PDB file of C-alpha atoms in Angstrom:
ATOM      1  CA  UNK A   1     -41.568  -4.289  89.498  1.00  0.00           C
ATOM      2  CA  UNK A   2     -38.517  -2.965  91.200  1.00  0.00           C
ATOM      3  CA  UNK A   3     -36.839  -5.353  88.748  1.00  0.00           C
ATOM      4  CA  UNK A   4     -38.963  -3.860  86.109  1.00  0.00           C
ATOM      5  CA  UNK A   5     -37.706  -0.492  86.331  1.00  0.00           C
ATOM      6  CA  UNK A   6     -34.285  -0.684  87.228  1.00  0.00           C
ATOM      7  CA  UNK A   7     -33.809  -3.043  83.733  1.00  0.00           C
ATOM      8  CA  UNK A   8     -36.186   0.289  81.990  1.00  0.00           C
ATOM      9  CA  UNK A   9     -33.818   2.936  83.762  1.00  0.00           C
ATOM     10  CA  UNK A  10     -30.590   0.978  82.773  1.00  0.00           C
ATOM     11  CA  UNK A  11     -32.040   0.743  78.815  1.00  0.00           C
ATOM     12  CA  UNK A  12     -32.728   4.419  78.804  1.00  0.00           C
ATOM     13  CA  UNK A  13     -29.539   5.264  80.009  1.00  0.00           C
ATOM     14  CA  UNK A  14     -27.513   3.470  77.260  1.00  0.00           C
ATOM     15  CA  UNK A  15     -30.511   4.437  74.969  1.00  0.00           C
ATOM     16  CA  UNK A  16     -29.560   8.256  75.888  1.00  0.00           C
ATOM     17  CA  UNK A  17     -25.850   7.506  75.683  1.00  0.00           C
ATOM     18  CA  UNK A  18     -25.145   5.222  72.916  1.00  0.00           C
ATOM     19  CA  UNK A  19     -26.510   6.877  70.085  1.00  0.00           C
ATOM     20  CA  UNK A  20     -24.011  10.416  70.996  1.00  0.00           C
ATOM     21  CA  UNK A  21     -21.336   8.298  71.723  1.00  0.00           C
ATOM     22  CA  UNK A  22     -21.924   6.010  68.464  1.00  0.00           C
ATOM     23  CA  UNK A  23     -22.212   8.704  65.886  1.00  0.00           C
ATOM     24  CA  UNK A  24     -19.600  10.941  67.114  1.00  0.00           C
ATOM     25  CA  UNK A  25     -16.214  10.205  65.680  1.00  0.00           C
ATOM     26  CA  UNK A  26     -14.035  12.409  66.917  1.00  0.00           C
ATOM     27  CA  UNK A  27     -11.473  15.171  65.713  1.00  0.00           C
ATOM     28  CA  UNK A  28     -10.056  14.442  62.355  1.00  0.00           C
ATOM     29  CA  UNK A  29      -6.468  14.157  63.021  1.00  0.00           C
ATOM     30  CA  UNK A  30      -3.932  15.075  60.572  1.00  0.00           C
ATOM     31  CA  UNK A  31      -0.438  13.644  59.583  1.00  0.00           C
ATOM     32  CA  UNK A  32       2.156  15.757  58.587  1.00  0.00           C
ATOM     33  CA  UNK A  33       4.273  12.669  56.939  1.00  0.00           C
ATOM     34  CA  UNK A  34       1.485  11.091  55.096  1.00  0.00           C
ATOM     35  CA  UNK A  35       0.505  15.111  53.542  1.00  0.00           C
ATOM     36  CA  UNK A  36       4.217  15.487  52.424  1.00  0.00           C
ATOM     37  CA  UNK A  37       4.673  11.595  50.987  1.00  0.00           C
ATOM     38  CA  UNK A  38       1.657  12.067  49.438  1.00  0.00           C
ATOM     39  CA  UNK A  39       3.203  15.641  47.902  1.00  0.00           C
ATOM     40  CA  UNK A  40       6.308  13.095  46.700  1.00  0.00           C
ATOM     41  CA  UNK A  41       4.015  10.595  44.922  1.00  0.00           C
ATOM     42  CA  UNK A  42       1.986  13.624  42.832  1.00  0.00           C
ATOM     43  CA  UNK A  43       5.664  15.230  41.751  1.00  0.00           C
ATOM     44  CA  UNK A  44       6.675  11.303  40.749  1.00  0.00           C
ATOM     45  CA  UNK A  45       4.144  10.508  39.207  1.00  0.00           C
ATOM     46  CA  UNK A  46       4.148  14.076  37.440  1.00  0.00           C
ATOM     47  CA  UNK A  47       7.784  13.035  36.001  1.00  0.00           C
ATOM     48  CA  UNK A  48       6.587  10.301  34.805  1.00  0.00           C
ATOM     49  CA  UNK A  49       3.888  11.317  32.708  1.00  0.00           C
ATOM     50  CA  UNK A  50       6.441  13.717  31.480  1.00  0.00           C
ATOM     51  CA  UNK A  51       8.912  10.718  30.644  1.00  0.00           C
ATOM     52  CA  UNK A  52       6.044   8.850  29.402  1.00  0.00           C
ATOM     53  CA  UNK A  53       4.758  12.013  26.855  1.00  0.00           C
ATOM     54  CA  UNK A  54       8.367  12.119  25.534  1.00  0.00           C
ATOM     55  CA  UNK A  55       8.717   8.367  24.778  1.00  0.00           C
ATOM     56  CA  UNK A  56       5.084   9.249  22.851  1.00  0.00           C
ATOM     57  CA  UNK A  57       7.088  11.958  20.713  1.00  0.00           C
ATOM     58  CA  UNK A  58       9.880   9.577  20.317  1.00  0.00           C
ATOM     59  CA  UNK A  59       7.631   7.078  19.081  1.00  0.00           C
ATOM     60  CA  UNK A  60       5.671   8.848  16.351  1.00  0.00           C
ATOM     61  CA  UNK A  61       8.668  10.190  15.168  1.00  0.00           C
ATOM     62  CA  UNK A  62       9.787   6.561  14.768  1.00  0.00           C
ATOM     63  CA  UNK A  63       6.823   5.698  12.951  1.00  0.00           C
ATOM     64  CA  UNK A  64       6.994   8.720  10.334  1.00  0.00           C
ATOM     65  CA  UNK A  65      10.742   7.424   9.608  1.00  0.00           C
ATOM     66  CA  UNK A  66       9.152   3.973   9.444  1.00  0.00           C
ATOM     67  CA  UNK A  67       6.268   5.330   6.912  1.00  0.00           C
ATOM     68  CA  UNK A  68       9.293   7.046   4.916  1.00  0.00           C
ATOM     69  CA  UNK A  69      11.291   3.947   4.496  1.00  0.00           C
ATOM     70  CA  UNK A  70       8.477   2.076   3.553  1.00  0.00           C
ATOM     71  CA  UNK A  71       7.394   4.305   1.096  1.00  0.00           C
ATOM     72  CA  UNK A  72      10.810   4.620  -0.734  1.00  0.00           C
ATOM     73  CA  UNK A  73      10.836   0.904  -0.332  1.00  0.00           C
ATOM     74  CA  UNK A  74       7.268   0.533  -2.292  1.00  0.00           C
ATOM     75  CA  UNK A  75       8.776   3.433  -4.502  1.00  0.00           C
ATOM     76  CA  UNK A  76      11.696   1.734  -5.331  1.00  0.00           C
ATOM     77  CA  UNK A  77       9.326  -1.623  -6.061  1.00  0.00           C
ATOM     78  CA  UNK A  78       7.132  -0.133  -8.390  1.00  0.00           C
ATOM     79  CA  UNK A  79      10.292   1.408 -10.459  1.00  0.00           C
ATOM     80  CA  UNK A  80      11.662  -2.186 -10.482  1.00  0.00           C
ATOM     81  CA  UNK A  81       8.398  -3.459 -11.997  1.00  0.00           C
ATOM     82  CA  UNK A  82       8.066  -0.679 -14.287  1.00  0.00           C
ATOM     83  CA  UNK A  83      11.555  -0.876 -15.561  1.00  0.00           C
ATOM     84  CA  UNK A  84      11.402  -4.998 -15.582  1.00  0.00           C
ATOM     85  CA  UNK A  85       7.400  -4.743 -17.503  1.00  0.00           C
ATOM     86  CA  UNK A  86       8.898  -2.299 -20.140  1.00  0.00           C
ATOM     87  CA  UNK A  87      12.045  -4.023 -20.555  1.00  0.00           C
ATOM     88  CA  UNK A  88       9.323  -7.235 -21.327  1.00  0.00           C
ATOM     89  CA  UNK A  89       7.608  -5.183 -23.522  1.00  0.00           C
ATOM     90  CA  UNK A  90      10.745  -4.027 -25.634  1.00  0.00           C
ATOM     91  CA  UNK A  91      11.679  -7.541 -26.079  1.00  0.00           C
ATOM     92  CA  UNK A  92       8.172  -8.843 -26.795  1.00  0.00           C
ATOM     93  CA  UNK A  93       8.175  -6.260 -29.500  1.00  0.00           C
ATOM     94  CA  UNK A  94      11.572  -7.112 -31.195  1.00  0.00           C
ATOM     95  CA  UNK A  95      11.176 -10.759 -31.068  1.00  0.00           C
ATOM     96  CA  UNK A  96       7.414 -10.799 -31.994  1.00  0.00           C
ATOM     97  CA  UNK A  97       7.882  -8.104 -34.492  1.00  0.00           C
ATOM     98  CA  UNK A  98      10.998  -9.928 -36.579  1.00  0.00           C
ATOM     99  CA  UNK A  99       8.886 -13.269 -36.464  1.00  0.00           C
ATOM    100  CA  UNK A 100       5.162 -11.423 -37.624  1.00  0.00           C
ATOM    101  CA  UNK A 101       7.332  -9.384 -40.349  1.00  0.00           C
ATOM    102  CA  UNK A 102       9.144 -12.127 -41.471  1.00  0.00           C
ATOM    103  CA  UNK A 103       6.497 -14.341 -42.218  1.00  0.00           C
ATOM    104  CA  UNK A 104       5.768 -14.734 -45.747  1.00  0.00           C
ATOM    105  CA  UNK A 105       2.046 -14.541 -44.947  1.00  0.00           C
ATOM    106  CA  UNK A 106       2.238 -10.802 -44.021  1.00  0.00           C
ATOM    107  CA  UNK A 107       1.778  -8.487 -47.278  1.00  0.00           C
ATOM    108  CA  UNK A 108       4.068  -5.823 -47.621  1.00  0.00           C
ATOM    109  CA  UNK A 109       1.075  -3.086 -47.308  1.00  0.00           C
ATOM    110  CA  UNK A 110       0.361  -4.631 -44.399  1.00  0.00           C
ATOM    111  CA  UNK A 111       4.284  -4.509 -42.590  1.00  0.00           C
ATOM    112  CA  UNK A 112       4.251  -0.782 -42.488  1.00  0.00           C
ATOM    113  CA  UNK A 113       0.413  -1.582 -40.590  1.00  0.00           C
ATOM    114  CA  UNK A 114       1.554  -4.115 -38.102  1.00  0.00           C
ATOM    115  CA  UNK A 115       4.958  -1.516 -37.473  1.00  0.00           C
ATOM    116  CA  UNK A 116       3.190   0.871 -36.689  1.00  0.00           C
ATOM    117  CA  UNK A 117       0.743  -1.153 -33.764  1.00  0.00           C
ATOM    118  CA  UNK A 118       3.914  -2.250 -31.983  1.00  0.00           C
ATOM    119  CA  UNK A 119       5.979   1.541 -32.309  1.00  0.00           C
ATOM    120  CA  UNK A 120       3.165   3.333 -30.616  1.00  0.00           C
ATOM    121  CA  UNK A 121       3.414   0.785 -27.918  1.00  0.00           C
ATOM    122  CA  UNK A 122       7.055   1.675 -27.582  1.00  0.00           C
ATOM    123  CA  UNK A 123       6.737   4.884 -28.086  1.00  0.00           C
ATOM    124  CA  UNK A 124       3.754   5.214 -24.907  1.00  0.00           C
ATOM    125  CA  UNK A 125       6.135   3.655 -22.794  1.00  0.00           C
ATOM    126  CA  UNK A 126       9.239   5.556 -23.762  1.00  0.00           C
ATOM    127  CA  UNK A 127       7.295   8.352 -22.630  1.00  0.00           C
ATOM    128  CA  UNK A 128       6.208   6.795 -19.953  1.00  0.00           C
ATOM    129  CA  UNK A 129       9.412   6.255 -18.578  1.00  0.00           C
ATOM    130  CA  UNK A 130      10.707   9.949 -19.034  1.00  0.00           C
ATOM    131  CA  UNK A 131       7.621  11.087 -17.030  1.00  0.00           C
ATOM    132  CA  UNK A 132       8.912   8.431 -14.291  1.00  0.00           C
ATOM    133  CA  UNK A 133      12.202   9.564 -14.489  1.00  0.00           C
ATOM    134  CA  UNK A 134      10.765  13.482 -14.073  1.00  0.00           C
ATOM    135  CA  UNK A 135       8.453  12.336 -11.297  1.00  0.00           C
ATOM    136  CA  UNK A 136      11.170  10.588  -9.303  1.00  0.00           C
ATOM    137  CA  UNK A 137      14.392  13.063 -10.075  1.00  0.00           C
ATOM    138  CA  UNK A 138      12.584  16.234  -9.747  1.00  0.00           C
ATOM    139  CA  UNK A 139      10.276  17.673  -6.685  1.00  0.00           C
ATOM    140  CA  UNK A 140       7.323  17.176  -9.363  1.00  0.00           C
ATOM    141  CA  UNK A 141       4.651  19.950  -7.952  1.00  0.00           C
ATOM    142  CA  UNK A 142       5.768  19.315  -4.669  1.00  0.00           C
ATOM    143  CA  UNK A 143       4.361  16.078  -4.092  1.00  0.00           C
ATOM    144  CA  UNK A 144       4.525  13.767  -1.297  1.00  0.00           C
ATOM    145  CA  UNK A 145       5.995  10.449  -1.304  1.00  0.00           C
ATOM    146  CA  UNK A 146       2.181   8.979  -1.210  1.00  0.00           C
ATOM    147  CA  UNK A 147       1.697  10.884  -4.089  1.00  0.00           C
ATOM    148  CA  UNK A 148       4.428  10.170  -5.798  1.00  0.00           C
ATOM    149  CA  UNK A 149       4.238   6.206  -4.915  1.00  0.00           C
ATOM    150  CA  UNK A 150       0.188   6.762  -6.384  1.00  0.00           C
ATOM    151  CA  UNK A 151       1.994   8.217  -9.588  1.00  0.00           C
ATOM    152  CA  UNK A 152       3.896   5.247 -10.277  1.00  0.00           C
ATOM    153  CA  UNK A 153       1.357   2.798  -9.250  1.00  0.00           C
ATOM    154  CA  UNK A 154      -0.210   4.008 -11.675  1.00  0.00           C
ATOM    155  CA  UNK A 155       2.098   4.201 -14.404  1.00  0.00           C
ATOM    156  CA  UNK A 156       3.167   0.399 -13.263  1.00  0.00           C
ATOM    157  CA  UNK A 157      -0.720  -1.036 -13.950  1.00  0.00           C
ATOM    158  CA  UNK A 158      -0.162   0.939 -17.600  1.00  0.00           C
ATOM    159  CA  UNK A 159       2.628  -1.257 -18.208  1.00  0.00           C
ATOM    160  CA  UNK A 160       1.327  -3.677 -17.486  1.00  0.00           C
ATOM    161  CA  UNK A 161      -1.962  -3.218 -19.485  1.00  0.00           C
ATOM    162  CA  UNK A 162       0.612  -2.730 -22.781  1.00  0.00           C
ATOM    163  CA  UNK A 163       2.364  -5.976 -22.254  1.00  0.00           C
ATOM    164  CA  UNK A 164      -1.332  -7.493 -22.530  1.00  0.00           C
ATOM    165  CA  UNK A 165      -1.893  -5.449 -25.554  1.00  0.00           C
ATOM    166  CA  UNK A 166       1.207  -6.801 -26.737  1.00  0.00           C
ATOM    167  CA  UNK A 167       0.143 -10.225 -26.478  1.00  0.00           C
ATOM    168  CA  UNK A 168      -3.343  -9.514 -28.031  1.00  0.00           C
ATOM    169  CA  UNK A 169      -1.647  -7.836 -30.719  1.00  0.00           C
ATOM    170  CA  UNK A 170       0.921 -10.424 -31.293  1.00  0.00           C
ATOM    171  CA  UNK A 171      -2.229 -13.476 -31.083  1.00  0.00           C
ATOM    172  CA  UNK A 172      -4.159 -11.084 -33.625  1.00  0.00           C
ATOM    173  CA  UNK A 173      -1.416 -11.038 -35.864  1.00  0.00           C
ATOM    174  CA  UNK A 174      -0.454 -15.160 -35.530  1.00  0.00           C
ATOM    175  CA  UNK A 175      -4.156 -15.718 -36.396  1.00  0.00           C
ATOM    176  CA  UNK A 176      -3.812 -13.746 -39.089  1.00  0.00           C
ATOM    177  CA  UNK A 177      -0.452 -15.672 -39.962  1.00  0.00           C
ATOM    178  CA  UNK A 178      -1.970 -19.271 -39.218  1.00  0.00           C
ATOM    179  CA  UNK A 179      -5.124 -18.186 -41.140  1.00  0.00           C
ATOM    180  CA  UNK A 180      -3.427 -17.179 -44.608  1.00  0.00           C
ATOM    181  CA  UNK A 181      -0.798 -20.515 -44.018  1.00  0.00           C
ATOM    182  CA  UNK A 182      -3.764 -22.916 -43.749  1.00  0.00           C
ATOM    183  CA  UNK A 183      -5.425 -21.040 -46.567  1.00  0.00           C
ATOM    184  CA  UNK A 184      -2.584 -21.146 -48.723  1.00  0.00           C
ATOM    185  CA  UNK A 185      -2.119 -25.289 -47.873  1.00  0.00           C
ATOM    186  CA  UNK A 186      -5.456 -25.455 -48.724  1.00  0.00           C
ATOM    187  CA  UNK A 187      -5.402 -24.160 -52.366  1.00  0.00           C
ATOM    188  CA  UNK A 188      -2.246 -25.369 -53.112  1.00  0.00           C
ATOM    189  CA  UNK A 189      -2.635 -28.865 -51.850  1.00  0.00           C
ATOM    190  CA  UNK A 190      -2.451 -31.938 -54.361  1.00  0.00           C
ATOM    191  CA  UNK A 191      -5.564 -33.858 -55.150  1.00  0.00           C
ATOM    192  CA  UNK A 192      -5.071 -37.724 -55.638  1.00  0.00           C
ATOM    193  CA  UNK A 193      -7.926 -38.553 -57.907  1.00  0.00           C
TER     194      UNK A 193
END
């Protein structure tokens, strides 16, 4: 029993002592050089944001010079294709003009007809390409270049919708030709009865 208690006053000793001891942890202690280096990494890392909010600036500045260029570059496409389709379109229109009117199959009520399909053509994209030249020498109602490049988008699917009414026109009127020719073989062919 004497064994008993000594082993019951020894566990209620360290029971008493252990827990105060084991949750106490002392007196924070501060350093001095850890405050201050930590102070050096906030101003570092301060200068770089700063470094890093500049190259930002510098960079979407960069783009909007990119986003001009390219849109002067698209400009300067659609111009090409404009000028290049209407330049088609004039020469569509004297070559397939001169062959339709100088077919002996066209009457001659019908020349001032058939001159008159292909001149308003010509005519629409004469115009046309004044407005073009307006739109792209002038500051047109103060448009942007997305505007402007819209503009002559625009104007370049027109051109290309008369070179197609070109070539209906110009089918139309070789039907037309073909038609009367094969007619005209017909009734004046020989018979061999």
């Amino acid at each position: 029993m004497k064994k008993r208690l000594k082993t019951l006053g020894i566990s209620l000793t360290f029971a008493l002592l252990l827990p105060a001891g084991a949750a106490c942890q002392g007196m924070p202690v501060y350093d001095n050089t850890n405050f201050v280096s930590l102070i050096k990494q906030l101003v570092e890392s301060g200068k770089q944001t700063a470094e890093l909010l500049k190259m930002v600036q510098h960079l979407k500045e960069a783009k909007e010079k990119l986003e001009k260029v390219n849109n002067a570059v698209r400009q300067y496409q659609a111009v090409r294709d404009i000028t290049r389709d209407n330049q088609r379109l004039v020469d569509l229109v004297r070559n397939d003009l001169r062959e339709i009117l100088n077919s002996p199959y066209i009457h001659p009520d019908e020349v001032g007809i058939v001159s008159r399909d292909f001149d308003a053509i010509i005519e629409n994209s004469l115009s046309q390409l004044e407005f073009m030249e307006q739109v792209l020498s002038n500051d047109f109602l103060n448009m942007t270049d997305a505007e402007r490049l819209t503009i002559l988008e625009g104007h370049r699917e027109s051109t290309k919708q008369m070179v197609a009414d070109i070539r209906v026109k110009r089918k139309r009127y070789s039907l037309v030709i073909s038609f009367r020719e094969m007619r005209d073989r017909i009734n004046n062919r020989e018979t061999n009865f």
